[in-house]
Short mmCIF file of C-alpha atoms in Angstrom, two decimals:
data_model
loop_
_atom_site.label_atom_id
_atom_site.label_comp_id
_atom_site.label_asym_id
_atom_site.label_seq_id
_atom_site.Cartn_x
_atom_site.Cartn_y
_atom_site.Cartn_z
CA UNK A 17 23.14 14.51 -6.94
CA UNK A 18 24.84 15.90 -3.77
CA UNK A 19 28.72 14.65 -2.90
CA UNK A 20 28.42 11.39 -1.17
CA UNK A 21 24.94 10.73 -2.01
CA UNK A 22 24.52 7.20 -2.89
CA UNK A 23 20.81 7.11 -4.07
CA UNK A 24 17.64 9.41 -3.27
CA UNK A 25 14.46 9.47 -3.87
CA UNK A 26 10.53 8.73 -2.26
CA UNK A 27 9.97 5.76 -0.10
CA UNK A 28 6.91 5.19 2.29
CA UNK A 29 7.89 4.69 6.03
CA UNK A 30 6.17 3.09 8.79
CA UNK A 31 5.66 5.42 11.92
CA UNK A 32 7.28 4.43 15.20
CA UNK A 33 5.01 6.09 17.90
CA UNK A 34 1.79 6.22 15.39
CA UNK A 35 2.23 3.18 13.33
CA UNK A 36 0.77 5.11 10.02
CA UNK A 37 2.37 5.20 6.76
CA UNK A 38 3.77 7.82 5.46
CA UNK A 39 6.06 8.89 2.15
CA UNK A 40 9.47 10.63 2.96
CA UNK A 41 12.33 11.67 0.88
CA UNK A 42 15.14 9.44 1.79
CA UNK A 43 19.10 10.11 1.14
CA UNK A 44 21.28 7.88 1.20
CA UNK A 45 25.14 8.21 2.36
CA UNK A 46 27.76 6.19 3.15
CA UNK A 47 26.89 5.63 6.80
CA UNK A 48 23.52 7.02 7.08
CA UNK A 49 20.00 6.96 5.64
CA UNK A 50 18.37 10.27 5.94
CA UNK A 51 14.86 10.79 5.72
CA UNK A 52 12.75 14.04 5.29
CA UNK A 53 9.24 15.64 5.24
CA UNK A 54 8.35 17.30 1.99
CA UNK A 55 6.03 20.48 2.21
CA UNK A 56 5.28 22.21 -1.18
CA UNK A 57 7.25 20.09 -2.98
CA UNK A 58 10.44 21.05 -1.26
CA UNK A 59 12.13 18.84 1.50
CA UNK A 60 12.22 20.36 5.13
CA UNK A 61 15.19 20.46 7.01
CA UNK A 62 16.76 19.46 9.31
CA UNK A 63 16.00 15.92 8.30
CA UNK A 64 13.16 14.31 9.99
CA UNK A 65 15.11 11.40 11.22
CA UNK A 66 18.37 9.36 10.82
CA UNK A 67 19.26 5.54 10.44
CA UNK A 68 22.79 4.60 11.32
CA UNK A 69 23.74 1.67 9.40
CA UNK A 70 26.77 0.83 11.08
CA UNK A 71 25.84 -2.83 12.24
CA UNK A 72 22.39 -2.86 10.45
CA UNK A 73 20.88 -5.82 9.01
CA UNK A 74 18.44 -5.69 6.07
CA UNK A 75 15.70 -8.16 5.21
CA UNK A 76 14.20 -7.90 1.59
CA UNK A 77 11.93 -8.84 0.43
CA UNK A 78 10.29 -8.65 3.60
CA UNK A 79 6.66 -9.93 3.90
CA UNK A 80 5.52 -9.09 7.31
CA UNK A 81 2.67 -6.60 6.15
CA UNK A 82 0.23 -8.81 3.95
CA UNK A 83 -0.88 -5.67 2.20
CA UNK A 84 2.48 -4.38 1.64
CA UNK A 85 4.56 -6.94 -0.62
CA UNK A 86 7.48 -4.32 -1.53
CA UNK A 87 8.86 -3.65 2.02
CA UNK A 88 12.57 -3.43 2.97
CA UNK A 89 12.91 -4.01 6.91
CA UNK A 90 16.17 -2.65 8.37
CA UNK A 91 17.16 -3.54 11.74
CA UNK A 92 19.66 -1.32 13.84
CA UNK A 93 22.35 -2.12 16.01
CA UNK A 94 19.89 -1.04 18.71
CA UNK A 95 16.97 -3.43 17.32
CA UNK A 96 15.00 -0.70 16.17
CA UNK A 97 13.11 -2.01 13.08
CA UNK A 98 12.27 0.49 10.31
CA UNK A 99 9.65 -0.79 7.13
CA UNK A 100 10.43 1.22 4.11
CA UNK A 101 8.09 0.48 1.29
CA UNK A 102 9.21 1.30 -2.42
CA UNK A 103 6.85 1.85 -5.54
CA UNK A 104 7.83 -1.12 -7.47
CA UNK A 105 9.92 -4.23 -7.14
CA UNK A 106 12.62 -2.97 -9.19
CA UNK A 107 12.83 0.10 -7.26
CA UNK A 108 13.00 -1.99 -4.05
CA UNK A 109 15.84 -4.14 -5.15
CA UNK A 110 17.55 -1.10 -6.23
CA UNK A 111 17.24 0.33 -2.71
CA UNK A 112 18.24 -2.82 -0.98
CA UNK A 113 21.13 -2.93 -3.28
CA UNK A 114 22.68 0.19 -2.54
CA UNK A 115 21.93 0.29 1.49
CA UNK A 116 23.65 -3.39 1.49
CA UNK A 117 26.38 -1.56 0.01
CA UNK A 118 26.75 1.04 2.36
CA UNK A 119 26.06 -1.12 5.59
CA UNK A 120 29.34 -3.57 3.96
CA UNK A 121 31.31 -0.24 2.75
CA UNK A 122 34.11 -1.18 5.20
CA UNK A 123 34.17 -4.92 3.86
CA UNK A 124 35.46 -4.58 0.31
CA UNK A 125 34.90 -8.64 0.05
CA UNK A 126 31.34 -8.40 1.28
CA UNK A 127 30.29 -5.47 -1.42
CA UNK A 128 32.27 -7.35 -4.14
CA UNK A 129 30.18 -10.39 -3.33
CA UNK A 130 27.06 -8.47 -4.06
CA UNK A 131 27.96 -7.64 -7.73
CA UNK A 132 28.54 -11.58 -8.69
CA UNK A 133 25.51 -13.46 -9.34
CA UNK A 134 25.31 -17.22 -9.53
CA UNK A 135 24.91 -18.22 -13.03
CA UNK A 136 23.76 -22.03 -11.88
CA UNK A 137 21.46 -22.99 -9.21
CA UNK A 138 21.01 -26.74 -7.51
CA UNK A 139 18.36 -27.43 -5.46
CA UNK A 140 20.02 -28.36 -2.03
CA UNK A 141 19.56 -32.28 -1.11
CA UNK A 142 17.93 -31.64 2.19
CA UNK A 143 15.32 -29.34 0.56
CA UNK A 144 12.46 -31.12 -1.68
CA UNK A 145 9.94 -29.82 -3.87
CA UNK A 146 6.98 -31.67 -1.93
CA UNK A 147 8.31 -29.90 1.28
CA UNK A 148 8.32 -26.41 -0.75
CA UNK A 149 4.64 -26.93 -2.06
CA UNK A 150 3.73 -28.05 1.51
CA UNK A 151 4.97 -24.79 2.80
CA UNK A 152 3.17 -22.75 -0.28
CA UNK A 153 0.06 -24.07 0.97
CA UNK A 154 0.50 -23.38 4.70
CA UNK A 155 -2.49 -21.13 5.82
CA UNK A 156 -0.56 -18.94 8.18
CA UNK A 157 2.91 -18.42 6.34
CA UNK A 158 2.12 -19.65 2.85
CA UNK A 159 1.22 -17.78 -0.45
CA UNK A 160 -2.07 -16.55 -0.76
CA UNK A 161 -3.87 -17.00 -4.14
CA UNK A 162 -6.46 -14.48 -4.71
CA UNK A 163 -8.39 -13.35 -8.07
CA UNK A 164 -6.35 -11.28 -10.45
CA UNK A 165 -7.02 -9.41 -13.77
CA UNK A 166 -5.39 -9.91 -16.94
CA UNK A 167 -6.26 -8.22 -20.10
CA UNK A 168 -9.88 -7.96 -18.89
CA UNK A 169 -10.18 -11.60 -17.97
CA UNK A 170 -10.49 -12.29 -14.06
CA UNK A 171 -8.38 -15.36 -12.72
CA UNK A 172 -9.32 -17.03 -9.59
CA UNK A 173 -7.28 -18.33 -7.17
CA UNK A 174 -3.48 -17.14 -8.61
CA UNK A 175 -0.63 -15.30 -7.51
CA UNK A 176 2.06 -12.75 -9.15
CA UNK A 177 5.11 -14.25 -10.34
CA UNK A 178 7.28 -11.71 -8.57
CA UNK A 179 5.26 -12.45 -5.26
CA UNK A 180 6.06 -16.04 -5.51
CA UNK A 181 10.01 -15.46 -6.16
CA UNK A 182 9.81 -12.77 -2.89
CA UNK A 183 8.14 -15.85 -1.06
CA UNK A 184 10.70 -18.59 -1.93
CA UNK A 185 13.58 -16.04 -0.93
CA UNK A 186 11.79 -14.82 2.42
CA UNK A 187 11.27 -18.48 3.19
CA UNK A 188 15.18 -19.07 2.67
CA UNK A 189 14.20 -21.65 -0.29
CA UNK A 190 16.39 -19.22 -2.60
CA UNK A 191 19.20 -16.58 -1.83
CA UNK A 192 18.69 -14.53 -4.91
CA UNK A 193 15.98 -13.65 -7.21
CA UNK A 194 17.81 -15.88 -10.32
CA UNK A 195 17.69 -18.80 -7.66
CA UNK A 196 13.99 -18.29 -7.15
CA UNK A 197 13.45 -18.37 -10.70
CA UNK A 198 14.77 -21.41 -11.49
CA UNK A 199 13.25 -23.00 -8.39
CA UNK A 200 9.92 -21.70 -9.35
CA UNK A 201 10.60 -23.33 -12.89
CA UNK A 202 11.59 -26.38 -11.21
CA UNK A 203 7.80 -26.16 -9.47
CA UNK A 204 6.25 -25.59 -12.89
CA UNK A 205 8.31 -28.60 -14.48
CA UNK A 206 7.01 -31.12 -11.92
CA UNK A 207 3.39 -29.93 -12.38
CA UNK A 208 3.01 -28.20 -8.81
CA UNK A 209 2.40 -25.03 -10.17
CA UNK A 210 0.46 -24.08 -13.52
CA UNK A 211 1.33 -20.56 -15.80
CA UNK A 212 -2.16 -18.74 -16.39
CA UNK A 213 -3.00 -15.98 -18.92
CA UNK A 214 -0.73 -14.58 -22.05
CA UNK A 215 2.44 -13.27 -20.24
CA UNK A 216 3.27 -16.60 -18.42
CA UNK A 217 2.00 -19.05 -20.72
CA UNK A 218 4.18 -17.24 -23.30
CA UNK A 219 7.08 -17.72 -21.33
CA UNK A 220 7.05 -21.94 -21.05
CA UNK A 221 7.71 -21.66 -24.50
CA UNK A 222 11.38 -20.53 -23.97
CA UNK A 223 13.43 -23.81 -23.63
CA UNK A 224 15.50 -22.20 -20.79
CA UNK A 225 14.55 -23.10 -17.51
CA UNK A 226 15.83 -19.90 -15.72
CA UNK A 227 13.49 -17.91 -18.20
CA UNK A 228 10.67 -20.14 -18.31
CA UNK A 229 9.10 -18.63 -14.81
CA UNK A 230 8.82 -14.64 -14.81
CA UNK A 231 9.63 -12.81 -12.08
CA UNK A 232 6.84 -10.17 -12.90
CA UNK A 233 4.11 -8.54 -11.49
CA UNK A 234 1.83 -8.96 -14.33
CA UNK A 235 2.46 -12.76 -14.84
CA UNK A 236 0.03 -15.25 -13.08
CA UNK A 237 0.34 -18.72 -11.59
CA UNK A 238 -1.71 -21.00 -9.74
CA UNK A 239 -1.38 -24.13 -7.88
CA UNK A 240 -1.95 -27.19 -10.46
CA UNK A 241 -4.61 -28.82 -8.43
CA UNK A 242 -6.62 -25.88 -7.83
CA UNK A 243 -6.91 -24.27 -11.72
CA UNK A 244 -9.95 -22.27 -12.03
CA UNK A 245 -10.36 -19.64 -14.47
CA UNK A 246 -13.33 -17.30 -14.98
CA UNK A 247 -13.79 -14.93 -18.08
CA UNK A 248 -15.93 -12.10 -17.08
CA UNK A 249 -18.30 -11.25 -19.53
CA UNK A 250 -18.32 -7.54 -20.98
CA UNK A 251 -21.31 -6.83 -19.07
CA UNK A 252 -19.67 -7.65 -15.76
CA UNK A 253 -16.70 -5.64 -16.32
CA UNK A 254 -17.23 -2.15 -14.84
CA UNK A 255 -15.60 0.74 -16.06
CA UNK A 256 -12.62 0.83 -13.46
CA UNK A 257 -12.16 -2.60 -14.18
CA UNK A 258 -11.37 -1.93 -17.56
CA UNK A 259 -9.23 1.18 -16.62
CA UNK A 260 -6.87 -1.20 -14.50
CA UNK A 261 -6.96 -4.05 -17.06
CA UNK A 262 -4.18 -2.70 -19.06
CA UNK A 263 -0.35 -3.22 -18.90
CA UNK A 264 1.73 -1.58 -16.68
CA UNK A 265 4.30 0.81 -18.72
CA UNK A 266 5.47 2.64 -15.80
CA UNK A 267 5.06 3.55 -12.15
CA UNK A 268 6.80 5.90 -9.44
CA UNK A 269 6.38 8.15 -6.77
CA UNK A 270 5.58 11.82 -7.45
CA UNK A 271 4.12 14.68 -5.91
CA UNK A 272 0.62 16.24 -7.21
CA UNK A 273 -1.25 19.30 -6.38
CA UNK A 274 -4.75 18.60 -4.94
CA UNK A 275 -8.13 19.98 -7.30
CA UNK A 276 -9.84 21.50 -3.99
CA UNK A 277 -7.42 22.34 -1.34
CA UNK A 278 -4.57 22.69 -3.77
CA UNK A 279 -2.26 21.28 -1.14
CA UNK A 280 0.68 18.80 -2.48
CA UNK A 281 0.75 15.28 -1.93
CA UNK A 282 3.14 12.42 -2.50
CA UNK A 283 1.05 9.43 -4.52
CA UNK A 284 2.28 6.43 -6.36
CA UNK A 285 1.30 6.73 -9.93
CA UNK A 286 0.84 3.97 -12.60
CA UNK A 287 0.74 4.22 -16.14
CA UNK A 288 -1.12 1.54 -17.67
CA UNK A 289 -1.53 1.05 -21.79
CA UNK A 290 -4.37 -0.83 -23.50
CA UNK A 291 -6.43 1.25 -22.56
CA UNK A 292 -4.18 4.07 -21.72
CA UNK A 293 -4.92 5.61 -18.18
CA UNK A 294 -2.78 7.33 -15.48
CA UNK A 295 -3.89 6.42 -11.65
CA UNK A 296 -2.59 7.51 -8.74
CA UNK A 297 -2.73 5.75 -5.20
CA UNK A 298 -2.16 7.01 -1.80
CA UNK A 299 0.83 5.30 -0.72
CA UNK A 300 -0.66 5.62 3.11
CA UNK A 301 -3.43 3.73 2.68
CA UNK A 302 -3.73 -0.24 3.08
CA UNK A 303 -5.98 -1.09 0.06
CA UNK A 304 -4.54 -1.16 -3.45
CA UNK A 305 -7.16 1.04 -4.99
CA UNK A 306 -6.45 4.20 -6.96
CA UNK A 307 -7.83 7.41 -5.51
CA UNK A 308 -7.61 9.10 -8.86
CA UNK A 309 -6.82 8.62 -12.57
CA UNK A 310 -7.72 9.65 -16.17
CA UNK A 311 -7.90 8.59 -19.70
CA UNK A 312 -4.86 9.61 -21.56
CA UNK A 313 -7.08 9.95 -24.88
CA UNK A 314 -6.68 13.06 -26.33
CA UNK A 315 -4.94 14.38 -23.47
CA UNK A 316 -1.99 16.75 -23.50
CA UNK A 317 1.40 16.77 -21.64
CA UNK A 318 3.79 19.35 -21.02
CA UNK A 319 6.96 20.34 -19.08
CA UNK A 320 6.64 23.71 -17.12
CA UNK A 321 9.40 26.23 -16.44
CA UNK A 322 11.67 25.90 -13.47
CA UNK A 323 11.92 29.36 -13.28
CA UNK A 324 9.15 30.94 -10.78
CA UNK A 325 5.85 29.36 -9.81
CA UNK A 326 3.89 28.81 -12.96
CA UNK A 327 0.34 29.81 -13.41
CA UNK A 328 -1.98 26.96 -11.94
CA UNK A 329 0.38 26.18 -9.45
CA UNK A 330 -0.36 26.99 -5.84
CA UNK A 331 2.37 27.57 -3.08
CA UNK A 332 6.08 28.28 -3.60
CA UNK A 333 6.48 25.12 -5.61
CA UNK A 334 8.87 25.27 -8.74
CA UNK A 335 11.52 22.82 -10.53
CA UNK A 336 10.63 19.69 -12.48
CA UNK A 337 6.92 20.19 -12.73
CA UNK A 338 4.81 19.37 -15.90
CA UNK A 339 1.22 19.46 -16.49
CA UNK A 340 -1.34 16.90 -17.96
CA UNK A 341 -4.36 18.17 -19.72
CA UNK A 342 -7.26 15.57 -20.07
CA UNK A 343 -9.78 15.55 -22.91
CA UNK A 344 -12.26 17.25 -20.42
CA UNK A 345 -10.12 20.24 -19.89
CA UNK A 346 -8.94 19.00 -16.35
CA UNK A 347 -5.62 20.02 -15.34
CA UNK A 348 -3.26 18.16 -13.18
CA UNK A 349 -0.14 19.47 -11.68
CA UNK A 350 2.86 16.94 -10.85
CA UNK A 351 6.12 17.21 -9.68
CA UNK A 352 9.12 14.85 -10.59
CA UNK A 353 12.15 14.51 -8.02
CA UNK A 354 14.31 15.56 -10.78
CA UNK A 355 14.67 16.85 -14.58
CA UNK A 356 15.38 13.48 -15.74
CA UNK A 357 12.63 11.92 -14.07
CA UNK A 358 10.18 14.42 -15.42
CA UNK A 359 11.37 14.25 -18.69
CA UNK A 360 11.00 9.96 -18.86
CA UNK A 361 7.23 10.50 -17.45
CA UNK A 362 6.53 13.24 -20.18
CA UNK A 363 7.76 10.84 -23.18
CA UNK A 364 5.98 7.88 -21.60
CA UNK A 365 2.61 9.88 -21.32
CA UNK A 366 3.05 11.46 -24.84
CA UNK A 367 3.10 7.77 -26.21
CA UNK A 368 -0.24 6.84 -25.06
CA UNK A 369 -1.87 10.03 -25.83
#
């Protein structure tokens, strides 16, 4: 990492003039968050823009866009708002933590507070669980249950564990993820919520209240009074549904060379196992459907040399490249943001081939 760089990587940013979403390379420094356009796998200088962090306020989780649950909102001293989307809950929270630290860099006491997690949580006396449940059911500001898949089964009217924790924090019922998990566990203890599926049902066997509810994007929950489950028959499950039913092993933003135009674009890659598939999504689109993907069974994955442009790669693109060759001999050229990230992806993919 360059001197003075606190964090860098891809985030998807909402445009100011045209409200579209585009992947940008962000670099966080002590006072500034810079973002760059990428062409051919390289960042274009000078930066496309900069966000001055002095006097900024940060909102995370930000739930202003229903189809984009992994947002951070920054509001500058001049009231300009920036919406930034990460590729996973963990990555979003990592960015939010580092940005918050940069905002309060001149206040050592405030920075120290960021590193201290509360180990106990009691429900404030002015908040009742009934009030929280009423808010959860609110048609405009509540949480919206929808069909979700787990291991080939469809569960109606459910929501993700991580989404509920996000909602509790954004609605000011909890100040941290630990508080949100404990509060959600209380809602289960009082039979306002029910766990659904293998992941969340297994968690309730734990005796620790703070660990009963999973802050997880694969654990499902529902309102106790509207619990319904529909197990899809094998005939009803389409191939794409089966592809997407596997457990998420790894996800992140990577650059990929197109098959037809051979241009490079940032995609959100999701690696799943049981069954083993690698899918990629267009982060500029609202719908959460993959634009491509392939089975990893029988595939080969390897790093490409960093000195010069490898065979098969178009344009002046080099560095941190790797290639996946599928069983039907389709070649995918992918670029990570660092050698370490490339090594992590190759290792994760190899385990599933």
